[in-house]
mmCIF file of C-alpha atoms in Angstrom:
data_model
loop_
_atom_site.group_PDB
_atom_site.id
_atom_site.type_symbol
_atom_site.label_atom_id
_atom_site.label_comp_id
_atom_site.label_asym_id
_atom_site.label_seq_id
_atom_site.Cartn_x
_atom_site.Cartn_y
_atom_site.Cartn_z
ATOM 1 C CA MET A 14 -53.340 -13.565 24.307
ATOM 2 C CA SER A 15 -50.361 -11.874 22.726
ATOM 3 C CA GLU A 16 -49.866 -9.437 25.612
ATOM 4 C CA ASN A 17 -49.133 -12.412 27.916
ATOM 5 C CA ARG A 18 -46.492 -13.944 25.709
ATOM 6 C CA GLN A 19 -43.024 -14.154 27.167
ATOM 7 C CA VAL A 20 -40.380 -12.469 25.041
ATOM 8 C CA PRO A 21 -37.550 -14.992 24.429
ATOM 9 C CA ALA A 22 -34.080 -13.861 25.504
ATOM 10 C CA LEU A 23 -31.651 -13.012 22.725
ATOM 11 C CA CYS A 24 -29.033 -15.330 24.282
ATOM 12 C CA THR A 25 -29.661 -18.227 26.667
ATOM 13 C CA TRP A 26 -26.870 -20.283 28.255
ATOM 14 C CA ILE A 27 -27.573 -23.990 28.802
ATOM 15 C CA GLU A 28 -25.424 -25.941 31.290
ATOM 16 C CA ASN A 29 -24.166 -29.328 30.043
ATOM 17 C CA GLY A 30 -21.996 -30.328 32.987
ATOM 18 C CA PRO A 31 -19.045 -28.800 34.855
ATOM 19 C CA ASP A 32 -16.460 -29.918 32.307
ATOM 20 C CA GLU A 33 -18.536 -29.567 29.159
ATOM 21 C CA SER A 34 -18.921 -26.636 26.789
ATOM 22 C CA TRP A 35 -21.951 -24.424 27.173
ATOM 23 C CA THR A 36 -24.794 -24.598 24.697
ATOM 24 C CA LEU A 37 -25.685 -21.071 23.636
ATOM 25 C CA GLN A 38 -29.170 -20.608 22.229
ATOM 26 C CA VAL A 39 -29.578 -17.431 20.191
ATOM 27 C CA ASP A 40 -33.088 -16.250 19.299
ATOM 28 C CA LEU A 41 -33.274 -13.149 17.119
ATOM 29 C CA PRO A 42 -36.785 -11.692 16.697
ATOM 30 C CA ALA A 43 -37.393 -10.508 13.147
ATOM 31 C CA SER A 44 -38.838 -7.311 14.573
ATOM 32 C CA SER A 45 -35.472 -6.429 16.156
ATOM 33 C CA ILE A 46 -33.591 -6.451 12.836
ATOM 34 C CA PRO A 47 -32.931 -2.872 11.630
ATOM 35 C CA ALA A 48 -34.916 -2.108 8.479
ATOM 36 C CA GLU A 49 -31.770 -1.464 6.425
ATOM 37 C CA ALA A 50 -30.318 -4.859 7.454
ATOM 38 C CA ALA A 51 -33.406 -7.032 6.885
ATOM 39 C CA PRO A 52 -32.443 -10.099 4.825
ATOM 40 C CA GLU A 53 -33.468 -9.890 1.184
ATOM 41 C CA ASP A 54 -34.680 -12.730 -1.018
ATOM 42 C CA GLY A 55 -31.785 -15.136 -1.410
ATOM 43 C CA GLN A 56 -30.178 -14.181 1.916
ATOM 44 C CA GLU A 57 -29.836 -15.890 5.274
ATOM 45 C CA ILE A 58 -28.633 -14.616 8.649
ATOM 46 C CA PHE A 59 -25.262 -15.717 9.970
ATOM 47 C CA VAL A 60 -24.499 -15.325 13.669
ATOM 48 C CA ASP A 61 -20.965 -13.963 13.911
ATOM 49 C CA LEU A 62 -19.648 -15.028 17.327
ATOM 50 C CA ASN A 63 -15.937 -14.261 17.398
ATOM 51 C CA GLY A 64 -13.800 -17.399 17.517
ATOM 52 C CA VAL A 65 -16.826 -19.726 17.517
ATOM 53 C CA THR A 66 -18.265 -19.235 14.022
ATOM 54 C CA ASN A 67 -16.219 -18.222 10.987
ATOM 55 C CA ARG A 68 -16.213 -17.676 7.231
ATOM 56 C CA ARG A 69 -14.571 -21.054 6.559
ATOM 57 C CA ASN A 70 -17.729 -22.832 7.686
ATOM 58 C CA VAL A 71 -20.606 -20.515 6.900
ATOM 59 C CA PRO A 72 -23.333 -23.199 7.312
ATOM 60 C CA GLY A 73 -22.171 -23.668 10.933
ATOM 61 C CA GLY A 74 -23.394 -20.169 11.758
ATOM 62 C CA ILE A 75 -26.620 -19.970 9.726
ATOM 63 C CA MET A 76 -29.730 -19.280 11.806
ATOM 64 C CA VAL A 77 -32.970 -21.155 11.160
ATOM 65 C CA ARG A 78 -35.977 -18.972 10.351
ATOM 66 C CA ARG A 79 -38.944 -19.930 12.506
ATOM 67 C CA PRO A 80 -42.166 -18.414 11.139
ATOM 68 C CA ALA A 81 -44.768 -16.757 13.331
ATOM 69 C CA GLY A 82 -47.249 -19.044 15.032
ATOM 70 C CA ASP A 83 -50.211 -16.952 14.027
ATOM 71 C CA GLU A 84 -51.247 -14.628 11.229
ATOM 72 C CA GLY A 85 -49.520 -11.272 11.424
ATOM 73 C CA GLY A 86 -47.064 -12.622 13.987
ATOM 74 C CA ASP A 87 -44.168 -10.784 12.378
ATOM 75 C CA SER A 88 -45.301 -7.627 14.108
ATOM 76 C CA VAL A 89 -45.585 -9.193 17.556
ATOM 77 C CA ASP A 90 -42.405 -9.240 19.621
ATOM 78 C CA GLY A 91 -43.415 -12.247 21.691
ATOM 79 C CA ALA A 92 -43.176 -16.022 21.789
ATOM 80 C CA GLY A 93 -45.256 -16.358 18.618
ATOM 81 C CA ALA A 94 -43.286 -13.863 16.551
ATOM 82 C CA THR A 95 -41.121 -14.778 13.600
ATOM 83 C CA ARG A 96 -37.552 -15.253 14.746
ATOM 84 C CA TYR A 97 -34.190 -16.676 13.706
ATOM 85 C CA SER A 98 -32.589 -19.317 15.955
ATOM 86 C CA ILE A 99 -29.408 -21.309 16.376
ATOM 87 C CA GLU A 100 -27.644 -23.364 19.054
ATOM 88 C CA LEU A 101 -23.855 -23.189 19.354
ATOM 89 C CA ALA A 102 -21.268 -25.015 21.465
ATOM 90 C CA VAL A 103 -19.255 -22.356 23.302
ATOM 91 C CA PRO A 104 -16.204 -23.020 25.528
ATOM 92 C CA ARG A 105 -16.451 -22.434 29.244
ATOM 93 C CA GLY A 106 -15.123 -19.035 30.293
ATOM 94 C CA TYR A 107 -15.818 -17.503 26.883
ATOM 95 C CA ARG A 108 -16.001 -13.774 26.222
ATOM 96 C CA GLY A 109 -16.380 -12.297 22.760
ATOM 97 C CA ALA A 110 -18.164 -10.094 20.258
ATOM 98 C CA LEU A 111 -21.543 -10.982 18.736
ATOM 99 C CA ARG A 112 -23.000 -9.586 15.511
ATOM 100 C CA PHE A 113 -25.435 -10.717 12.864
ATOM 101 C CA LEU A 114 -24.613 -10.790 9.151
ATOM 102 C CA PRO A 115 -26.914 -11.144 6.106
ATOM 103 C CA VAL A 116 -25.163 -13.634 3.792
ATOM 104 C CA PRO A 117 -26.005 -15.122 0.377
ATOM 105 C CA ARG A 118 -28.096 -18.269 0.695
ATOM 106 C CA GLY A 119 -26.057 -21.427 0.178
ATOM 107 C CA LEU A 120 -22.677 -19.807 0.840
ATOM 108 C CA GLN A 121 -20.297 -22.474 2.139
ATOM 109 C CA VAL A 122 -16.872 -20.819 2.411
ATOM 110 C CA ALA A 123 -16.390 -17.080 1.963
ATOM 111 C CA ASP A 124 -13.246 -15.642 0.404
ATOM 112 C CA ARG A 125 -11.834 -12.497 1.971
ATOM 113 C CA PRO A 126 -13.438 -9.929 -0.424
ATOM 114 C CA THR A 127 -16.854 -11.567 -0.024
ATOM 115 C CA TRP A 128 -16.495 -11.625 3.746
ATOM 116 C CA LEU A 129 -15.384 -8.007 3.972
ATOM 117 C CA ASP A 130 -18.504 -7.047 2.009
ATOM 118 C CA VAL A 131 -20.642 -9.129 4.373
ATOM 119 C CA LEU A 132 -19.029 -7.605 7.467
ATOM 120 C CA ALA A 133 -19.798 -4.102 6.220
ATOM 121 C CA LYS A 134 -23.515 -4.962 6.355
ATOM 122 C CA GLY A 135 -23.483 -6.539 9.815
ATOM 123 C CA PHE A 136 -25.844 -5.333 12.523
ATOM 124 C CA VAL A 137 -26.802 -5.581 16.164
ATOM 125 C CA PRO A 138 -30.498 -5.928 17.058
ATOM 126 C CA THR A 139 -32.594 -3.027 18.205
ATOM 127 C CA GLY A 140 -34.466 -2.915 21.488
ATOM 128 C CA ASP A 141 -33.591 -4.097 24.967
ATOM 129 C CA HIS A 142 -31.513 -7.257 24.574
ATOM 130 C CA GLY A 143 -29.647 -7.074 27.900
ATOM 131 C CA LEU A 144 -26.171 -7.023 26.355
ATOM 132 C CA ARG A 145 -23.639 -4.214 26.269
ATOM 133 C CA THR A 146 -23.026 -2.565 22.902
ATOM 134 C CA VAL A 147 -19.372 -1.769 22.132
ATOM 135 C CA THR A 148 -17.660 -0.091 19.168
ATOM 136 C CA ASP A 149 -14.896 -2.431 17.976
ATOM 137 C CA MET A 150 -11.532 -1.834 16.285
ATOM 138 C CA ARG A 151 -13.228 -1.395 12.895
ATOM 139 C CA ARG A 152 -15.664 1.172 14.346
ATOM 140 C CA LYS A 153 -18.503 -1.351 14.039
ATOM 141 C CA GLN A 154 -21.033 -1.935 16.787
ATOM 142 C CA VAL A 155 -20.932 -5.370 18.427
ATOM 143 C CA LEU A 156 -22.566 -6.965 21.448
ATOM 144 C CA GLU A 157 -20.347 -8.105 24.298
ATOM 145 C CA LEU A 158 -21.216 -11.677 25.199
ATOM 146 C CA ALA A 159 -19.786 -13.487 28.217
ATOM 147 C CA ALA A 160 -20.446 -17.013 29.447
ATOM 148 C CA PRO A 161 -21.718 -17.260 33.042
ATOM 149 C CA ASP A 162 -18.265 -18.468 34.168
ATOM 150 C CA ALA A 163 -16.200 -15.910 32.199
ATOM 151 C CA ARG A 164 -13.486 -14.046 34.063
ATOM 152 C CA PRO A 165 -14.852 -10.695 35.220
ATOM 153 C CA LEU A 166 -13.517 -7.501 33.695
ATOM 154 C CA ASN A 167 -11.787 -5.286 36.251
ATOM 155 C CA TRP A 168 -11.122 -2.265 34.045
ATOM 156 C CA THR A 169 -13.571 -2.214 31.147
ATOM 157 C CA GLY A 170 -16.669 -3.898 32.540
ATOM 158 C CA GLY A 171 -18.287 -0.984 34.340
ATOM 159 C CA ALA A 172 -21.047 0.085 31.960
ATOM 160 C CA ARG A 173 -24.470 -1.416 32.512
ATOM 161 C CA ALA A 174 -25.853 -4.015 30.119
ATOM 162 C CA GLY A 175 -27.393 -2.399 27.077
ATOM 163 C CA ALA A 176 -25.417 0.811 27.467
ATOM 164 C CA GLY A 177 -23.417 1.903 24.454
ATOM 165 C CA THR A 178 -19.668 2.353 24.886
ATOM 166 C CA SER A 179 -18.483 4.172 21.781
ATOM 167 C CA GLY A 180 -15.610 5.847 23.611
ATOM 168 C CA ARG A 181 -16.720 9.303 22.491
ATOM 169 C CA GLU A 182 -16.361 10.494 26.064
ATOM 170 C CA GLU A 183 -12.603 10.261 25.492
ATOM 171 C CA GLU A 184 -12.718 12.711 22.579
ATOM 172 C CA GLY A 185 -12.018 16.369 23.062
ATOM 173 C CA ARG A 186 -10.233 15.993 26.398
ATOM 174 C CA SER A 187 -8.332 19.133 27.311
ATOM 175 C CA ASP A 188 -5.443 17.070 28.702
ATOM 176 C CA VAL A 189 -4.727 15.313 25.388
ATOM 177 C CA ASP A 190 -2.492 16.962 22.802
ATOM 178 C CA GLU A 191 -3.241 15.812 19.245
ATOM 179 C CA GLN A 192 -0.438 16.307 16.723
ATOM 180 C CA VAL A 193 0.468 15.195 13.212
ATOM 181 C CA ILE A 194 3.962 13.688 13.326
ATOM 182 C CA THR A 195 5.965 11.878 10.645
ATOM 183 C CA LEU A 196 6.979 8.399 11.747
ATOM 184 C CA GLY A 197 8.406 5.880 9.341
ATOM 185 C CA SER A 198 7.245 6.681 5.825
ATOM 186 C CA SER A 199 4.292 8.977 6.504
ATOM 187 C CA PRO A 200 2.781 11.688 8.711
ATOM 188 C CA ARG A 201 0.008 10.496 11.001
ATOM 189 C CA ARG A 202 -1.990 11.568 14.060
ATOM 190 C CA THR A 203 -0.619 11.039 17.534
ATOM 191 C CA TRP A 204 -2.140 11.816 20.916
ATOM 192 C CA ILE A 205 0.012 12.692 23.923
ATOM 193 C CA HIS A 206 -1.484 12.543 27.416
ATOM 194 C CA ARG A 207 0.358 13.251 30.664
ATOM 195 C CA PRO A 208 -1.602 11.781 33.613
ATOM 196 C CA GLN A 209 -1.789 14.228 36.507
ATOM 197 C CA ARG A 210 -0.614 11.645 39.028
ATOM 198 C CA GLY A 211 2.076 10.176 36.806
ATOM 199 C CA PRO A 212 5.504 10.423 38.491
ATOM 200 C CA ALA A 213 8.038 12.308 36.385
ATOM 201 C CA SER A 214 10.352 9.290 36.586
ATOM 202 C CA ALA A 215 7.704 6.759 35.515
ATOM 203 C CA PRO A 216 7.949 5.034 32.124
ATOM 204 C CA VAL A 217 6.352 6.365 28.966
ATOM 205 C CA LEU A 218 3.638 4.216 27.369
ATOM 206 C CA ILE A 219 3.436 3.815 23.566
ATOM 207 C CA VAL A 220 0.163 2.439 22.173
ATOM 208 C CA PHE A 221 -0.396 1.370 18.574
ATOM 209 C CA ASP A 222 -3.864 1.712 16.975
ATOM 210 C CA GLY A 223 -4.077 4.702 19.266
ATOM 211 C CA GLU A 224 -7.456 6.052 18.247
ATOM 212 C CA ARG A 225 -9.136 2.664 18.699
ATOM 213 C CA PHE A 226 -7.809 2.180 22.226
ATOM 214 C CA ILE A 227 -8.496 5.769 23.243
ATOM 215 C CA ARG A 228 -12.084 5.307 22.098
ATOM 216 C CA GLY A 229 -12.198 2.153 24.203
ATOM 217 C CA GLY A 230 -11.515 4.075 27.417
ATOM 218 C CA LEU A 231 -7.754 3.557 27.705
ATOM 219 C CA LEU A 232 -6.956 7.029 29.048
ATOM 220 C CA THR A 233 -9.720 6.897 31.660
ATOM 221 C CA GLY A 234 -8.369 3.551 32.857
ATOM 222 C CA ILE A 235 -4.805 4.861 32.968
ATOM 223 C CA ASP A 236 -5.888 7.855 35.051
ATOM 224 C CA GLU A 237 -7.277 5.408 37.625
ATOM 225 C CA LEU A 238 -4.004 3.513 38.059
ATOM 226 C CA VAL A 239 -2.277 3.803 41.441
ATOM 227 C CA SER A 240 0.909 4.959 39.702
ATOM 228 C CA PRO A 241 0.296 5.905 36.055
ATOM 229 C CA PRO A 242 2.965 6.291 33.369
ATOM 230 C CA SER A 243 4.572 9.719 33.036
ATOM 231 C CA ALA A 244 3.188 10.089 29.516
ATOM 232 C CA VAL A 245 1.032 8.172 27.022
ATOM 233 C CA ILE A 246 1.780 8.427 23.301
ATOM 234 C CA ALA A 247 -0.999 6.902 21.197
ATOM 235 C CA ILE A 248 -0.069 6.427 17.538
ATOM 236 C CA ASP A 249 -2.494 6.163 14.618
ATOM 237 C CA HIS A 250 -1.656 4.545 11.287
ATOM 238 C CA ALA A 251 -3.859 6.296 8.720
ATOM 239 C CA PRO A 252 -1.621 8.683 6.725
ATOM 240 C CA VAL A 253 -2.417 12.392 6.826
ATOM 241 C CA GLY A 254 -1.902 14.125 3.473
ATOM 242 C CA GLU A 255 -2.806 17.450 1.923
ATOM 243 C CA GLY A 256 -6.392 16.256 1.605
ATOM 244 C CA GLY A 257 -6.592 15.193 5.224
ATOM 245 C CA LEU A 258 -6.870 11.716 6.706
ATOM 246 C CA ASP A 259 -6.462 8.895 4.162
ATOM 247 C CA GLU A 260 -8.521 6.088 5.690
ATOM 248 C CA ASP A 261 -8.246 4.004 2.510
ATOM 249 C CA ALA A 262 -4.474 3.750 2.981
ATOM 250 C CA ALA A 263 -4.691 2.910 6.696
ATOM 251 C CA VAL A 264 -4.598 -0.894 6.345
ATOM 252 C CA GLY A 265 -1.476 -0.898 4.200
ATOM 253 C CA GLN A 266 0.251 1.761 6.283
ATOM 254 C CA ARG A 267 -0.527 -0.126 9.496
ATOM 255 C CA ALA A 268 1.101 -3.274 8.121
ATOM 256 C CA ASP A 269 4.120 -1.284 6.930
ATOM 257 C CA ASP A 270 4.492 0.322 10.366
ATOM 258 C CA LEU A 271 4.031 -2.747 12.511
ATOM 259 C CA VAL A 272 5.498 -5.738 10.669
ATOM 260 C CA MET A 273 9.042 -5.537 12.030
ATOM 261 C CA ASN A 274 9.911 -2.135 10.544
ATOM 262 C CA PRO A 275 13.303 -0.853 11.830
ATOM 263 C CA ARG A 276 12.801 2.709 10.610
ATOM 264 C CA PHE A 277 9.404 3.056 12.278
ATOM 265 C CA CYS A 278 10.830 1.606 15.490
ATOM 266 C CA ASP A 279 13.747 4.034 15.529
ATOM 267 C CA ASP A 280 11.504 7.004 14.764
ATOM 268 C CA VAL A 281 9.229 6.107 17.680
ATOM 269 C CA LEU A 282 12.271 5.868 19.941
ATOM 270 C CA ALA A 283 13.314 9.361 18.831
ATOM 271 C CA LEU A 284 9.785 10.618 19.543
ATOM 272 C CA VAL A 285 9.946 9.207 23.073
ATOM 273 C CA ARG A 286 13.268 10.914 23.704
ATOM 274 C CA ARG A 287 11.898 14.253 22.500
ATOM 275 C CA THR A 288 8.702 13.903 24.519
ATOM 276 C CA ALA A 289 10.271 12.716 27.787
ATOM 277 C CA PRO A 290 14.013 13.446 27.611
ATOM 278 C CA ASP A 291 14.576 12.983 31.349
ATOM 279 C CA VAL A 292 12.847 9.613 31.765
ATOM 280 C CA LYS A 293 15.415 6.842 32.205
ATOM 281 C CA ALA A 294 13.020 3.912 32.663
ATOM 282 C CA ARG A 295 12.380 1.669 29.683
ATOM 283 C CA THR A 296 9.382 2.714 27.614
ATOM 284 C CA ILE A 297 6.419 0.312 27.664
ATOM 285 C CA VAL A 298 5.128 -0.384 24.167
ATOM 286 C CA ALA A 299 1.731 -2.072 23.808
ATOM 287 C CA GLY A 300 -0.302 -3.328 20.889
ATOM 288 C CA ALA A 301 -2.604 -6.030 19.572
ATOM 289 C CA SER A 302 -2.368 -8.284 16.513
ATOM 290 C CA TYR A 303 0.240 -6.599 14.269
ATOM 291 C CA GLY A 304 0.668 -4.148 17.155
ATOM 292 C CA GLY A 305 1.581 -7.064 19.438
ATOM 293 C CA LEU A 306 4.163 -8.205 16.899
ATOM 294 C CA ALA A 307 5.616 -4.683 16.826
ATOM 295 C CA ALA A 308 5.748 -4.537 20.637
ATOM 296 C CA ALA A 309 7.915 -7.667 20.649
ATOM 297 C CA PHE A 310 10.066 -6.332 17.800
ATOM 298 C CA PHE A 311 10.678 -3.029 19.589
ATOM 299 C CA SER A 312 11.855 -4.919 22.684
ATOM 300 C CA LEU A 313 14.159 -7.098 20.590
ATOM 301 C CA ARG A 314 15.609 -4.251 18.535
ATOM 302 C CA HIS A 315 16.136 -1.864 21.463
ATOM 303 C CA PRO A 316 15.933 -3.956 24.650
ATOM 304 C CA GLU A 317 17.642 -1.186 26.625
ATOM 305 C CA ALA A 318 14.843 1.228 25.646
ATOM 306 C CA PHE A 319 11.628 -0.800 25.259
ATOM 307 C CA ARG A 320 9.648 -3.537 26.955
ATOM 308 C CA GLY A 321 6.530 -4.967 25.372
ATOM 309 C CA ILE A 322 2.911 -5.871 26.043
ATOM 310 C CA CYS A 323 1.949 -8.197 23.194
ATOM 311 C CA LEU A 324 -1.748 -8.999 22.778
ATOM 312 C CA SER A 325 -2.593 -11.683 20.207
ATOM 313 C CA PRO A 326 0.731 -10.978 18.449
ATOM 314 C CA SER A 327 1.016 -11.931 14.783
ATOM 315 C CA PHE A 328 4.105 -14.077 15.299
ATOM 316 C CA TRP A 329 3.230 -15.983 12.126
ATOM 317 C CA GLU A 330 4.365 -13.001 10.018
ATOM 318 C CA SER A 331 7.734 -12.540 8.299
ATOM 319 C CA ASP A 332 9.602 -9.354 7.479
ATOM 320 C CA ASP A 333 10.543 -8.289 3.940
ATOM 321 C CA GLN A 334 13.577 -10.596 4.078
ATOM 322 C CA GLY A 335 11.567 -13.632 5.162
ATOM 323 C CA ARG A 336 12.746 -13.540 8.783
ATOM 324 C CA ARG A 337 10.476 -14.433 11.681
ATOM 325 C CA ILE A 338 10.333 -12.441 14.907
ATOM 326 C CA TRP A 339 12.745 -14.716 16.792
ATOM 327 C CA ASP A 340 15.395 -14.172 14.101
ATOM 328 C CA LEU A 341 15.571 -10.483 15.024
ATOM 329 C CA GLY A 342 16.960 -10.653 18.554
ATOM 330 C CA PRO A 343 19.614 -8.226 19.814
ATOM 331 C CA SER A 344 22.418 -10.693 19.125
ATOM 332 C CA ARG A 345 22.006 -10.072 15.404
ATOM 333 C CA SER A 346 23.771 -7.143 13.698
ATOM 334 C CA ASP A 347 20.824 -5.649 11.798
ATOM 335 C CA ASP A 348 21.412 -2.510 9.758
ATOM 336 C CA ARG A 349 19.891 0.552 11.446
ATOM 337 C CA SER A 350 19.287 2.306 8.149
ATOM 338 C CA ASP A 351 16.841 1.343 5.426
ATOM 339 C CA GLY A 352 19.385 2.363 2.783
ATOM 340 C CA THR A 353 17.439 5.403 1.539
ATOM 341 C CA ASP A 354 17.942 9.123 1.830
ATOM 342 C CA GLY A 355 16.366 10.894 4.777
ATOM 343 C CA GLU A 356 17.193 8.564 7.651
ATOM 344 C CA SER A 357 15.110 8.940 10.827
ATOM 345 C CA GLU A 358 16.309 11.265 13.564
ATOM 346 C CA SER A 359 17.260 8.434 15.883
ATOM 347 C CA HIS A 360 19.957 7.288 13.460
ATOM 348 C CA GLU A 361 21.965 10.253 14.691
ATOM 349 C CA SER A 362 21.256 9.654 18.382
ATOM 350 C CA GLU A 363 23.738 8.472 20.960
ATOM 351 C CA PRO A 364 25.247 4.950 20.631
ATOM 352 C CA LEU A 365 23.235 2.093 22.073
ATOM 353 C CA GLU A 366 24.103 0.888 25.545
ATOM 354 C CA ALA A 367 25.245 -2.639 26.238
ATOM 355 C CA VAL A 368 22.607 -5.106 25.106
ATOM 356 C CA ALA A 369 19.908 -5.570 27.741
ATOM 357 C CA HIS A 370 17.622 -8.560 28.048
ATOM 358 C CA PRO A 371 14.474 -8.327 25.869
ATOM 359 C CA THR A 372 11.326 -8.286 27.988
ATOM 360 C CA PHE A 373 7.742 -8.671 26.783
ATOM 361 C CA ARG A 374 4.498 -10.225 27.970
ATOM 362 C CA VAL A 375 2.218 -12.221 25.678
ATOM 363 C CA ASP A 376 -1.535 -12.914 25.843
ATOM 364 C CA HIS A 377 -3.512 -14.760 23.166
ATOM 365 C CA GLY A 378 -6.934 -16.288 22.622
ATOM 366 C CA THR A 379 -7.495 -20.024 22.820
ATOM 367 C CA LEU A 380 -9.819 -19.792 19.807
ATOM 368 C CA GLU A 381 -7.442 -17.888 17.484
ATOM 369 C CA THR A 382 -5.623 -21.011 16.373
ATOM 370 C CA VAL A 383 -3.136 -19.437 13.942
ATOM 371 C CA ILE A 384 -2.009 -16.940 16.579
ATOM 372 C CA ALA A 385 -1.939 -19.573 19.356
ATOM 373 C CA ASP A 386 0.152 -21.938 17.229
ATOM 374 C CA SER A 387 2.581 -19.179 16.261
ATOM 375 C CA VAL A 388 2.949 -18.107 19.912
ATOM 376 C CA ALA A 389 3.767 -21.707 20.891
ATOM 377 C CA GLU A 390 6.338 -21.892 18.081
ATOM 378 C CA ALA A 391 7.849 -18.539 19.065
ATOM 379 C CA THR A 392 8.083 -19.551 22.722
ATOM 380 C CA GLU A 393 10.282 -22.520 21.787
ATOM 381 C CA GLU A 394 12.390 -20.494 19.355
ATOM 382 C CA PHE A 395 12.961 -17.707 21.867
ATOM 383 C CA ALA A 396 13.864 -20.222 24.590
ATOM 384 C CA ALA A 397 16.504 -21.709 22.291
ATOM 385 C CA ARG A 398 17.984 -18.207 22.039
ATOM 386 C CA GLY A 399 17.972 -17.621 25.789
ATOM 387 C CA ILE A 400 14.823 -15.467 25.873
ATOM 388 C CA ASP A 401 12.092 -16.811 28.141
ATOM 389 C CA ILE A 402 8.551 -15.583 27.584
ATOM 390 C CA VAL A 403 5.396 -16.722 29.326
ATOM 391 C CA SER A 404 2.220 -16.636 27.265
ATOM 392 C CA ARG A 405 -1.115 -16.423 29.039
ATOM 393 C CA PRO A 406 -4.275 -17.570 27.261
ATOM 394 C CA PHE A 407 -7.730 -16.064 27.447
ATOM 395 C CA VAL A 408 -10.902 -17.849 26.307
ATOM 396 C CA GLY A 409 -11.847 -16.069 23.120
ATOM 397 C CA GLY A 410 -10.798 -15.275 19.583
ATOM 398 C CA HIS A 411 -8.912 -12.368 18.005
ATOM 399 C CA GLU A 412 -10.802 -10.165 20.372
ATOM 400 C CA TYR A 413 -10.775 -6.407 21.031
ATOM 401 C CA LEU A 414 -13.012 -6.910 24.080
ATOM 402 C CA TRP A 415 -10.158 -8.833 25.691
ATOM 403 C CA TRP A 416 -7.389 -6.575 24.365
ATOM 404 C CA ARG A 417 -8.672 -3.340 25.850
ATOM 405 C CA GLU A 418 -9.019 -5.038 29.256
ATOM 406 C CA LEU A 419 -5.688 -6.867 29.195
ATOM 407 C CA MET A 420 -3.752 -3.823 28.050
ATOM 408 C CA LEU A 421 -4.654 -2.135 31.345
ATOM 409 C CA VAL A 422 -4.125 -5.305 33.394
ATOM 410 C CA ARG A 423 -0.627 -5.893 31.999
ATOM 411 C CA LEU A 424 0.242 -2.191 32.195
ATOM 412 C CA ALA A 425 -0.627 -2.145 35.904
ATOM 413 C CA GLU A 426 1.562 -5.218 36.430
ATOM 414 C CA VAL A 427 4.557 -3.718 34.630
ATOM 415 C CA LEU A 428 4.260 -0.389 36.437
ATOM 416 C CA ALA A 429 4.104 -2.181 39.797
ATOM 417 C CA GLU A 430 7.422 -3.968 39.231
#
């Protein structure tokens, strides 16, 4: 009878041997698909498992529809119900985000506009699926999936399975000062937090994509550190104009800010000096993706003032003159001005001290091949210039679930030095 049917798990891990990849079986009951996301005629469901499936091989992520075993089975959430299934090979130690996407039937390779449209319609299943729901960098809900042998999360793994972690508990904190400050070419929101236990002499922490990491619990984690930074400055990238926040311009502004922009770097340095004028320790600057690239650039441009935490850094990028990140070390005589009127405040600040040694830490995913290859290339190029960096891999893709954990891990390490 239907009441005795065993409900299949959403995700089942199958062991293939100690040195072999896991087989992940995903079974999505049709009844757990939100009504607004139900596939229409001419659509299939793609399982979006970060770093494992991708838009360049859409058929590799298409789930097979398995009809109900009895009449009316679509309404029964048991073994006989209609469901969508797929088996995937997943590396040992994997951790990453899982979503489901309705895609056009027969799609083989999706161009970027098509994929962005598909991503906007992605969903997580309803009901009790035993996985933690997290709001990602794009403010989309995802499920956090970890292989049985994945490294445990020390800082961001506390919520029970199935509990939502939108980060809204971080909003409205009385100990966070939100301001609109002009940095680089535009005004934007910043959040300044001074941890109660932060020593006055401790470094300042700069965080790019500030809103996203604050929502992910960054400030709560920082407050739990044995010796927190003296201040946290979280920087957003969406411009603020007369009409308010311009979210449509955020992507372009973020790239302008973070892709090796000298003016933005110098303006942030001036902001640090205004916020914490008595702190002598080098400021820690942390970011992911383009933010990781900027963290390295800040350390190279002002090694006496900054040290970096670089998570999945976009070392493949070039600046507006075609230079790669390793071409911008402190031995080069880069112009401090962008050649336009209205130079940033820091252009009038005191002369730079003798060149210090650039210092930054790098983490990247084993499944984000473009980033991993560019990190390997950068490591060799930096070594040839006398700058030694050690990159540490994590098993995953271009992954916010790893970034928000590793930002706190690396911050604790730097502060303990």
